[in-house]
XYZ file of C-alpha atoms in Angstrom:
576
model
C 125.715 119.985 114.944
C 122.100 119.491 115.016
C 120.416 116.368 116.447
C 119.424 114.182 113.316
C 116.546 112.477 115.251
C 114.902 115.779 115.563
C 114.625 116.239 112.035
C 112.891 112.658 111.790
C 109.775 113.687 114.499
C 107.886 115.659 112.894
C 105.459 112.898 111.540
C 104.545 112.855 115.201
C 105.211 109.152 114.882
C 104.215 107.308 118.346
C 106.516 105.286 120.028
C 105.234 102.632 122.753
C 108.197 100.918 124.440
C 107.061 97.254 126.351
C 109.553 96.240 129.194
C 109.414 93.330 131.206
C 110.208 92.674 135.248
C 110.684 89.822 137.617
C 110.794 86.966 135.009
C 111.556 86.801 131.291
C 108.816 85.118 129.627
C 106.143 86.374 130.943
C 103.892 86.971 127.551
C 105.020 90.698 126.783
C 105.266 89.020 122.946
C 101.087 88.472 123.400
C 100.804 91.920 125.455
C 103.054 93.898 122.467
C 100.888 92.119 120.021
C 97.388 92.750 121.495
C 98.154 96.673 122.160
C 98.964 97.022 118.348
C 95.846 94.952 117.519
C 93.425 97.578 119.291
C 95.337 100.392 118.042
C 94.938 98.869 114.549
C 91.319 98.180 115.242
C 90.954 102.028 115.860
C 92.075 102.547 112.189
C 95.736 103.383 112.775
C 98.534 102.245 110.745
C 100.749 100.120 113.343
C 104.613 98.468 113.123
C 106.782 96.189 115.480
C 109.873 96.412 116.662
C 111.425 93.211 118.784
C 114.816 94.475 120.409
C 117.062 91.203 121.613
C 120.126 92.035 123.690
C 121.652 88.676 123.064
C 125.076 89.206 120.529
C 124.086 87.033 118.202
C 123.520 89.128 114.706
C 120.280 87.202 114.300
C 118.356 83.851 116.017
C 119.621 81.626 112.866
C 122.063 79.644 114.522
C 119.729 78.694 117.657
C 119.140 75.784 119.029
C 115.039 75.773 119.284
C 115.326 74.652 122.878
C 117.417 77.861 123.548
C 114.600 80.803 122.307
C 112.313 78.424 120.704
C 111.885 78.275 116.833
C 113.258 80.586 114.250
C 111.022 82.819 112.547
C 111.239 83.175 108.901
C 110.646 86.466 107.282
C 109.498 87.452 103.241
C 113.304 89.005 103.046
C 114.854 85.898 104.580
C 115.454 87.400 108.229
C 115.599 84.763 110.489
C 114.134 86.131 113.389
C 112.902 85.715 117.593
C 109.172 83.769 117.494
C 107.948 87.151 119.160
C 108.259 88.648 114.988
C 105.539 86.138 114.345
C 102.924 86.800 117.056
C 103.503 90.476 115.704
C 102.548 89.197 111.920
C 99.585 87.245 112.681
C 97.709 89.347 115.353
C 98.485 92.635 113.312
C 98.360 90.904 109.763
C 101.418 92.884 108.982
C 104.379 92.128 106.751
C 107.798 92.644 108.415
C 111.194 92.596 107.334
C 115.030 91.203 109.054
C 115.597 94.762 110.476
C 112.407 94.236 113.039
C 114.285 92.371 114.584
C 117.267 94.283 116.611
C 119.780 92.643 118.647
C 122.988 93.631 120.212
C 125.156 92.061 117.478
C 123.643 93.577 114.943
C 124.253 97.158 116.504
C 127.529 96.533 117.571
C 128.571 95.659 113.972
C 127.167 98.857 112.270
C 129.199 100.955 115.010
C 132.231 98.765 114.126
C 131.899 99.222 110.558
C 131.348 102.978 110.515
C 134.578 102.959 113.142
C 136.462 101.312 110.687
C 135.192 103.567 107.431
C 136.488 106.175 109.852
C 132.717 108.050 110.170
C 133.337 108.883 113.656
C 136.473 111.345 112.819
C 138.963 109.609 115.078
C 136.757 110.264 118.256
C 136.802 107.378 120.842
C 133.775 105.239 120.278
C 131.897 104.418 123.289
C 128.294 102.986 124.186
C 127.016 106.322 125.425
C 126.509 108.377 122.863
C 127.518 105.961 119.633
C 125.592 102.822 120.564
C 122.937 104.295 122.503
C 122.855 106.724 119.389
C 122.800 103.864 117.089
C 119.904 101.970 118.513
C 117.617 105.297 118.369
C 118.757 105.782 114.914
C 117.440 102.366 113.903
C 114.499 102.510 115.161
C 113.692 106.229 114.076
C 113.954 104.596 110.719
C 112.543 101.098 110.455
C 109.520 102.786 112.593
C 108.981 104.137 109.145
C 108.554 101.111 107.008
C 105.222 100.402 105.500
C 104.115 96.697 106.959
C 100.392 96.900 105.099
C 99.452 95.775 101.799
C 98.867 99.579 101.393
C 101.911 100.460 101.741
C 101.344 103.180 104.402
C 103.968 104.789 106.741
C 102.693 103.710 109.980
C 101.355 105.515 112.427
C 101.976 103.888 115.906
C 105.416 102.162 116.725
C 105.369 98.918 119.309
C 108.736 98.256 120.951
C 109.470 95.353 122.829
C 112.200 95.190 125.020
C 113.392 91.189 125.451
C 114.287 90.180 128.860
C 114.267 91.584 132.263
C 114.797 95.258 133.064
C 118.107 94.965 135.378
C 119.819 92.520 132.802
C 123.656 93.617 132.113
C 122.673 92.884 128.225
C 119.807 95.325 128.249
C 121.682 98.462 129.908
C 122.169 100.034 126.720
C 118.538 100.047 125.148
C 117.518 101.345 128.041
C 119.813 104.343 128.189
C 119.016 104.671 124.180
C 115.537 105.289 125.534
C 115.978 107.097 128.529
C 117.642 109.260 126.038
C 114.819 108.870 123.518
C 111.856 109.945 125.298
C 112.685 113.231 125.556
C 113.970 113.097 122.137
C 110.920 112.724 120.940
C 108.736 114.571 123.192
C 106.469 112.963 126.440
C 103.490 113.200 123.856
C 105.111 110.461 121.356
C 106.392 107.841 123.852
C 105.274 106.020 126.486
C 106.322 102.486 128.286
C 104.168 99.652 129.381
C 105.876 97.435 132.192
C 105.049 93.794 132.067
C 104.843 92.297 135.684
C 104.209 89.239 136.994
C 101.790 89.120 140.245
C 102.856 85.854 142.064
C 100.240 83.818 144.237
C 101.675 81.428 146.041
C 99.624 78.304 146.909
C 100.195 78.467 150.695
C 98.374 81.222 150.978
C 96.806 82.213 147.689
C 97.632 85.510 148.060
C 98.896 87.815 144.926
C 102.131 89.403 145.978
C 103.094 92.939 144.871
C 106.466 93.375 146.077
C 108.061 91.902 142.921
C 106.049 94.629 140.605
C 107.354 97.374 143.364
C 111.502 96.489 143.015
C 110.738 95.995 139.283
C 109.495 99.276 138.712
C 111.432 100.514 141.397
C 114.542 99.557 139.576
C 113.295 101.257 135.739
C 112.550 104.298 137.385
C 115.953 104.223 138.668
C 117.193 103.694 134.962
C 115.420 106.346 133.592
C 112.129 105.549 132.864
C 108.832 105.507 134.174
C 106.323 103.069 132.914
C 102.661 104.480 132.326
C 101.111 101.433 132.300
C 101.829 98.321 134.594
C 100.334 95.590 133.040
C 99.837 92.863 135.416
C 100.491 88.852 134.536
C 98.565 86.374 137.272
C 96.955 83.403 137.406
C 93.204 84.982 138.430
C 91.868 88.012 138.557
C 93.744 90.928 139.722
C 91.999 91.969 143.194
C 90.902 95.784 143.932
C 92.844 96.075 147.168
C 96.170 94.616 144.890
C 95.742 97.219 142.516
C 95.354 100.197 144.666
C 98.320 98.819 146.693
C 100.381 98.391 143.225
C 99.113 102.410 142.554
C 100.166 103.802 145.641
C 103.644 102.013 145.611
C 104.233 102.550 142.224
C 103.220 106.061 141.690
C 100.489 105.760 139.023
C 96.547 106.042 138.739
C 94.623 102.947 139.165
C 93.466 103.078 136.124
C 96.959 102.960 134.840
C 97.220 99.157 135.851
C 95.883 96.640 133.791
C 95.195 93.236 134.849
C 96.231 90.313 132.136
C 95.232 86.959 133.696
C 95.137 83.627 132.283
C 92.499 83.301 129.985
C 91.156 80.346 127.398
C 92.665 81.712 124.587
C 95.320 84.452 123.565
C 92.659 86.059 121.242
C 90.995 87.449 124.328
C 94.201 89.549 125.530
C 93.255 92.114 122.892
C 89.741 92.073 124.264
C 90.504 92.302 128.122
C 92.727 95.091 127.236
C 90.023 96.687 125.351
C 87.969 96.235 128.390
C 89.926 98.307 130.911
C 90.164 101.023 128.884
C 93.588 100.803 127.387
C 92.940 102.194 123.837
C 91.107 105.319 125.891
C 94.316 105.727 128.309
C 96.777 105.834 124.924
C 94.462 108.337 122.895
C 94.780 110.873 125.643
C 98.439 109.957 126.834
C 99.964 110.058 122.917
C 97.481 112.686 121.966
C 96.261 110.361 119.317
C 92.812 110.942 117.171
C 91.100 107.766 117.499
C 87.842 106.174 116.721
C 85.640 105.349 119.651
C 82.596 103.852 116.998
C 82.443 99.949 117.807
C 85.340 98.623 115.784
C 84.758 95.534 113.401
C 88.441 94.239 113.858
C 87.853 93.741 117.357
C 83.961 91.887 116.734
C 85.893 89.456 114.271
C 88.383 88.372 117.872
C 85.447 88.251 120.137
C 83.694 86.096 117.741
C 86.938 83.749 116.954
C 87.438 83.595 121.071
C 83.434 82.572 121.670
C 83.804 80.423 118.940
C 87.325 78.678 120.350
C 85.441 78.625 123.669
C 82.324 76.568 122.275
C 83.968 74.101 120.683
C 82.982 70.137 121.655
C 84.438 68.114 118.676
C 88.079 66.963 118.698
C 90.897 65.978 116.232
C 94.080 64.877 117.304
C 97.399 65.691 115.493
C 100.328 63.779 115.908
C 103.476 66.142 115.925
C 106.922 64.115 115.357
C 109.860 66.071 115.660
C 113.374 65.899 117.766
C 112.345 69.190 120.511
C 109.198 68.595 121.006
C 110.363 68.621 124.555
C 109.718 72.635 124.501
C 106.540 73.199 122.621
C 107.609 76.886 121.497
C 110.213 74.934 118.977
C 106.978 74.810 116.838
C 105.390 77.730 117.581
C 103.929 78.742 114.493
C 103.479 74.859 113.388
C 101.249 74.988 116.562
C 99.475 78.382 115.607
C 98.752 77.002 112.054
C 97.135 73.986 113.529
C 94.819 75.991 115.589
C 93.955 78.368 113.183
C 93.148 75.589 110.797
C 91.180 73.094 113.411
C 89.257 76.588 114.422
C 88.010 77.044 110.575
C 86.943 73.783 110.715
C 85.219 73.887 114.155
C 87.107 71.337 116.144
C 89.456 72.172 119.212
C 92.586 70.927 118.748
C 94.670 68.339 120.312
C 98.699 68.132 119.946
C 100.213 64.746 120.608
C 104.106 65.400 120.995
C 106.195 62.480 119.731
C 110.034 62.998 119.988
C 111.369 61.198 116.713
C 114.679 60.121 118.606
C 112.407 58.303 120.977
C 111.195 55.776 117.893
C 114.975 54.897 117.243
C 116.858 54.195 120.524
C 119.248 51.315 119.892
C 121.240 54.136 116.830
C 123.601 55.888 117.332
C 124.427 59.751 115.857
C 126.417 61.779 114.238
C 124.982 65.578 115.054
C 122.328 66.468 112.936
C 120.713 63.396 111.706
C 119.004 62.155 115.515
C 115.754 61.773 114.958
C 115.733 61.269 111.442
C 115.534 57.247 111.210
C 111.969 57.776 113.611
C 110.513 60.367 111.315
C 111.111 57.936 108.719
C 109.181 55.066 110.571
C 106.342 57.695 111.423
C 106.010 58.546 107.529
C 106.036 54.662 106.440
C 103.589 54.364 109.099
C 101.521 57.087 107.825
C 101.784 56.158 104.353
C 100.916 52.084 104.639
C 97.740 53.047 107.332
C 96.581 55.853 105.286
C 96.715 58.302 107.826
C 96.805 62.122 106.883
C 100.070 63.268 106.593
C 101.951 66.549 105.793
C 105.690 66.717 105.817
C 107.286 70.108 106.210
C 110.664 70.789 104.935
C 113.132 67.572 105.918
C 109.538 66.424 106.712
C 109.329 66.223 102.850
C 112.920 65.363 102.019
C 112.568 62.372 104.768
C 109.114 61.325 103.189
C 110.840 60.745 99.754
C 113.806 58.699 101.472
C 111.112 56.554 103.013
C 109.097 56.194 99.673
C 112.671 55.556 97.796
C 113.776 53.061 100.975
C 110.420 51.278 101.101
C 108.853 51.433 97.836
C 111.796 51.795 95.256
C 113.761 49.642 96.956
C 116.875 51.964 97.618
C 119.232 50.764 99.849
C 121.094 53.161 102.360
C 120.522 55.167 105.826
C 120.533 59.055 106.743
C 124.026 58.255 108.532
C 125.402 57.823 104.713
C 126.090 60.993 103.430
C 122.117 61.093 101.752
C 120.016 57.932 101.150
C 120.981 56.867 97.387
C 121.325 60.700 96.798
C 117.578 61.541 96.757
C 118.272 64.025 99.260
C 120.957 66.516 97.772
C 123.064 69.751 99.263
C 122.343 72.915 97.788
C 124.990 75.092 95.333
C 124.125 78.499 97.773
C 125.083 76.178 100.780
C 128.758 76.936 102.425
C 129.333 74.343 104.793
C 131.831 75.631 106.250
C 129.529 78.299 107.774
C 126.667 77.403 109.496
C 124.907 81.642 109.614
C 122.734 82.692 106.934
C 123.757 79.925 104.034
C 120.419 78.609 103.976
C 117.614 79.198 100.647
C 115.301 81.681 102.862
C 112.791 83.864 102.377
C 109.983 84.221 100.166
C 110.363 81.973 96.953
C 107.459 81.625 94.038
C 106.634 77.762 93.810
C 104.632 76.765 90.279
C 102.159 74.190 90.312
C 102.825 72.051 87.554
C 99.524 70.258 87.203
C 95.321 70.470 87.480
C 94.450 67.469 89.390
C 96.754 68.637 92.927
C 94.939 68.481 96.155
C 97.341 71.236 97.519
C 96.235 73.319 94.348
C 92.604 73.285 94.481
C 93.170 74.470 98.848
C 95.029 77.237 97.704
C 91.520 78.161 95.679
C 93.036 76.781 91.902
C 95.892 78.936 91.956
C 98.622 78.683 89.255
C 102.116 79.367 92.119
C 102.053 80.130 95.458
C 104.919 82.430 97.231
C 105.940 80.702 100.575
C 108.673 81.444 102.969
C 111.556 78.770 102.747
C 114.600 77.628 104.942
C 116.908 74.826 104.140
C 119.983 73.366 102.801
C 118.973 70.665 101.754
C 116.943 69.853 98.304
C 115.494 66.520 96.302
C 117.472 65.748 93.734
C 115.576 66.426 90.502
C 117.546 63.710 88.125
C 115.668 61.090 90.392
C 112.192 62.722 89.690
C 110.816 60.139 87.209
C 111.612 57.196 89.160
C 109.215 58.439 91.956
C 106.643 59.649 89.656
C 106.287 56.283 87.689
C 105.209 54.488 91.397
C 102.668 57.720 91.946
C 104.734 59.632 94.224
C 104.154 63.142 92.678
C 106.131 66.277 91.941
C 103.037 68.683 91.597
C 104.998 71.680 92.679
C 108.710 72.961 91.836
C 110.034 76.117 91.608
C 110.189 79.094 88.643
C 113.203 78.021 87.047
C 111.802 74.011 87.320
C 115.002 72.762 89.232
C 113.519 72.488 92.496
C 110.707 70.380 93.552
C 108.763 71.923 96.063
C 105.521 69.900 96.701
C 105.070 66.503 97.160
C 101.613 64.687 96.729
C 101.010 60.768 96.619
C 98.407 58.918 94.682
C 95.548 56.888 96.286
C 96.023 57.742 99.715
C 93.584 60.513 101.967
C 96.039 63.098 102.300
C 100.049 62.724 101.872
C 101.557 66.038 101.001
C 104.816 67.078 101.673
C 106.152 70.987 101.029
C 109.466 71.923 100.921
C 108.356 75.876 102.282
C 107.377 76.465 105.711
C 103.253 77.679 104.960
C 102.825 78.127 109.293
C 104.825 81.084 108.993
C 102.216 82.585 106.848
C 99.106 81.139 108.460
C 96.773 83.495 110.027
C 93.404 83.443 112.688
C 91.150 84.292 109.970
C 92.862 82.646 106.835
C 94.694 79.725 107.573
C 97.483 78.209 105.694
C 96.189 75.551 102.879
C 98.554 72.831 103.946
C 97.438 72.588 107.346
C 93.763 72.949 106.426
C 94.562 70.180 104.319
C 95.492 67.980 106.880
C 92.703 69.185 109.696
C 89.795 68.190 106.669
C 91.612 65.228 106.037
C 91.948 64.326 109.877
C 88.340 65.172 110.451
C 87.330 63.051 107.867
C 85.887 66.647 105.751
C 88.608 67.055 103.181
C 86.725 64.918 100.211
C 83.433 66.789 100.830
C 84.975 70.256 101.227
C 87.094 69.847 97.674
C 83.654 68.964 96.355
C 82.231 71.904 97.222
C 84.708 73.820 95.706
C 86.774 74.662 98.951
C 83.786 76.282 101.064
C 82.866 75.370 104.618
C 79.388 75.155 105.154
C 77.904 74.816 108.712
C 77.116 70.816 108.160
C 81.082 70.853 108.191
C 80.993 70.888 112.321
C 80.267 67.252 112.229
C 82.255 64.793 111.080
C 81.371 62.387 109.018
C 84.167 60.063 109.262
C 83.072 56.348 109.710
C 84.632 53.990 112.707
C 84.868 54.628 116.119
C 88.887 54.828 117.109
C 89.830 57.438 119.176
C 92.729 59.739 118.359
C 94.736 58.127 121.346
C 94.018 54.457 119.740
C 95.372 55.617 116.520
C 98.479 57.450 118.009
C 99.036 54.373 120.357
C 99.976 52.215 116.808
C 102.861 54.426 116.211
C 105.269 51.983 118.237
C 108.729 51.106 118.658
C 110.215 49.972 115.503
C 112.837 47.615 114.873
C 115.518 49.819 112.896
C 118.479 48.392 111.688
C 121.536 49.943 109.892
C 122.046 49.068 106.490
């Protein structure tokens, strides 16, 4: 029987595989990222592919303190963070099956086993699951991820974890297998590395890259670049040393320090001659004319660099004790405060931390401070935007405070403003939630949300939740000026949230971060960076253009951020 993985190669697809060594986290999510960015910046068609050897079908039922936040895909996949570094620094679209983890391989081999498609053979990891994991990625490789619909070109693989990891053993051996699958000429590996420097002697120590590539050769596979992750400068001497141990030209390790800003990765990859290195190694055509993809990141890095003015955003949430639980909150933040010329400041506040005398049933800590921080924001006129239970809580406040609805989030909802959904199952916690892409309508002219999304008539934004406002309470908030602007096709839903006479209170039911990008970023946040910066009235009235007179502010007063923030105190919160 023929191999069917030959009969998928002959595209001449190219396959780079990114593995990590010594620690997990070391940024091979920003090193994946930036090597499809200059690829793309050459004019080639690029994909991702995030591999995560933890069982779990998919990252919905995390904890954000365990991988940080879910990632929320157009199809619904909830996804690993890395899926969104992929999307914004490539601008690509991806879809659930980027995102491969041991469950979900396992459970395709058990499923044929039990449609009987292995013929009564004995199923074992080597060949069916090693088999399994090159036969998925043979195929979503394939997937267009551009607007133009384009079978991609170039395939980036990360690897999660640490090469020597019991859970990774398998994708390994699936491409140990693989490379010569698909020929030396389609596949190559980058090894991640970290270069330690300890402070007693400030040295950078190689002997951790030498057992970590020591131990993937011994696997099967030889990395062709060794990308290096210190704190400085990688020093000649180092890199010849981490050549001659490691068996590779010097020009095959690349040096990724700390720098101001992740845009610049792409750019000090550039700079060693990465893009030249692939083009011979993968055989690949490439354009060596100065590449305008690449001028737009050196300009948004200078730019990020130069930056004097600050605005300071308050972020209240209950795991804001590990700052990638809002990864792409954070990400749509800076993009926005970067459009708008200011540098960004994030002031953590842990919502739990504003009620401490309550106690919990699981699920609803935290809620009771969010609630003080949005009747705070709402009486002092401070620019607010509420993201998903960010808007639910915002209309329990408004119905608590304003409407005079009794009740508490330890009651099953607060006078039933707050409502469960018909798809939800409680009595499964995976994959019950509304997700995905979803079309919202806006339902009138005069919107502030509307006229940032440039006077558009419905939006499509990613959603996640189980939770909804109940629509037979609409009018009641609407006669007090607490607006429904935006709800969804069929009407049922209600979506946005805008309040009357007040700078900026918006609340969306959709996640817009996950959609936010360097160059275009997400109208909500915008929103609340204009508003913050005292710009938002002045921008609207220039029809939603930033003009260079926008890099001053002209708010009036003299209160610092921290003065502001420092007002946010201790309430006194009873239950009712």
């Amino acid at each position: 029987v023929s191999n069917p993985l030959c009969l998928k190669t002959s595209t001449m697809m190219k396959y780079i595989l990114v593995t990590g060594g010594v620690i997990s986290g070391i940024g091979k999510g920003i090193i994946a990222s930036s090597v499809g960015t200059i690829l793309k910046s050459c004019g080639l068609h690029v994909t991702a592919i995030k591999i995560d050897p933890y069982i779990n079908i998919d990252a919905g039922t995390f904890s954000p303190y365990e991988h940080g936040e879910v990632f929320v895909l157009d199809d619904g996949g909830e996804v690993d963070l890395d899926l969104g570094n992929y999307e914004r620094f490539l601008d690509i679209r991806l879809t659930r099956d980027n995102n491969l983890t041991t469950g979900k391989i396992y459970q395709s081999v058990i499923n044929k086993e039990r449609r009987g498609d292995y013929l009564g053979k004995t199923v074992q990891v080597v060949p069916h699951i090693t088999d399994a994991i090159q036969e998925w990625v043979v195929k979503q490789a394939k997937v267009p991820v551009d607007d133009d619909d384009v079978e991609p070109q170039v395939c980036v693989i990360e690897l999660g974890g640490t090469v020597g990891d019991i859970e990774s053993m398998p994708f390994i051996e699936a491409f140990r297998q693989f490379q010569f699958k698909v020929k030396r000429e389609n596949f190559c590996n980058i090894h991640v590395s970290l270069i330690p420097q300890p402070s007693a002697t400030g040295e950078q120590k190689t002997k951790p890259t030498q057992n970590s590539v020591r131990e993937l050769r011994g696997l099967g596979l030889s990395p062709d670049l060794i990308m290096c992750r210190c704190s400085t400068a990688l020093e000649n001497s180092v890199k010849e040393k981490i050549s001659m141990f490691c068996h590779v030209e010097p020009e095959q390790v690349i040096c990724v320090h700390d720098v101001s800003s992740i845009y610049r990765v792409p750019l000090l990859l550039e700079n060693q001659g990465v893009v030249g290195y692939l083009s011979r190694r993968l055989n690949m055509p490439i354009e060596t004319k100065p590449r305008k993809m690449l001028t737009k990141w050196k300009e948004m890095s200078d730019r990020s660099d130069r930056l004097l003015e600050h605005c300071s955003i308050a972020l209240v949430g209950k795991y804001t004790k590990f700052s990638d639980s809002y990864a792409s909150v954070i990400k749509a933040l800076e993009h926005s405060a970067l459009a708008i010329s200011h540098k960004l400041e994030v002031k953590y506040i842990d919502s739990a931390y504003l009620e401490p005398m309550l106690r919990h049933r699981f699920g609803v800590r935290g809620t009771e401070g969010k609630i003080h921080a949005i009747n705070w924001a709402r009486n002092q006129k401070k620019p607010f935007l509420g993201v998903c239970l960010g808007m639910q809580l915002a209309v329990c406040e408004f119905a608590r405070n304003t409407l005079g609805w009794k009740g508490n989030i330890n009651s099953p909802t607060l006078y039933w403003a707050v409502i469960d959904m018909p798809e939800h199952n409680p009595g499964q916690m995976g994959g019950t939630m509304r997700l995905g892409k979803r079309r919202t309508i806006f339902k009138t002219n005069n919107s502030v949300l509307r006229k940032l999304y440039g006077d558009a008539e419905y939006v499509d934004e990613r959603h996640r939740h189980r939770f909804e406002v109940n629509p037979e309470l609409k009018s009641h908030f609407e006669e007090k000026g607490f607006r429904f602007v935006g709800q969804d096709v069929e009407g049922e839903r209600m979506e946005v949230i805008e309040l009357d006479d007040h700078p900026y209170f918006v609340g969306v039911q959709y996640h817009p971060e996950f959609t936010s990008r360097p160059i275009k970023p997400s109208p909500p946040y915008l929103g609340l960076l204009l508003a913050s910066a005292g710009k938002l009235q002045g921008y609207l009235q220039k029809g939603c253009r930033l003009s260079p007179r926008d890099t001053y502010s002209d708010r009036s007063g003299s209160s610092t951020p921290d003065s502001e923030i420092s007002e946010l105190k201790l309430p006194s919160i009873t239950n009712e």
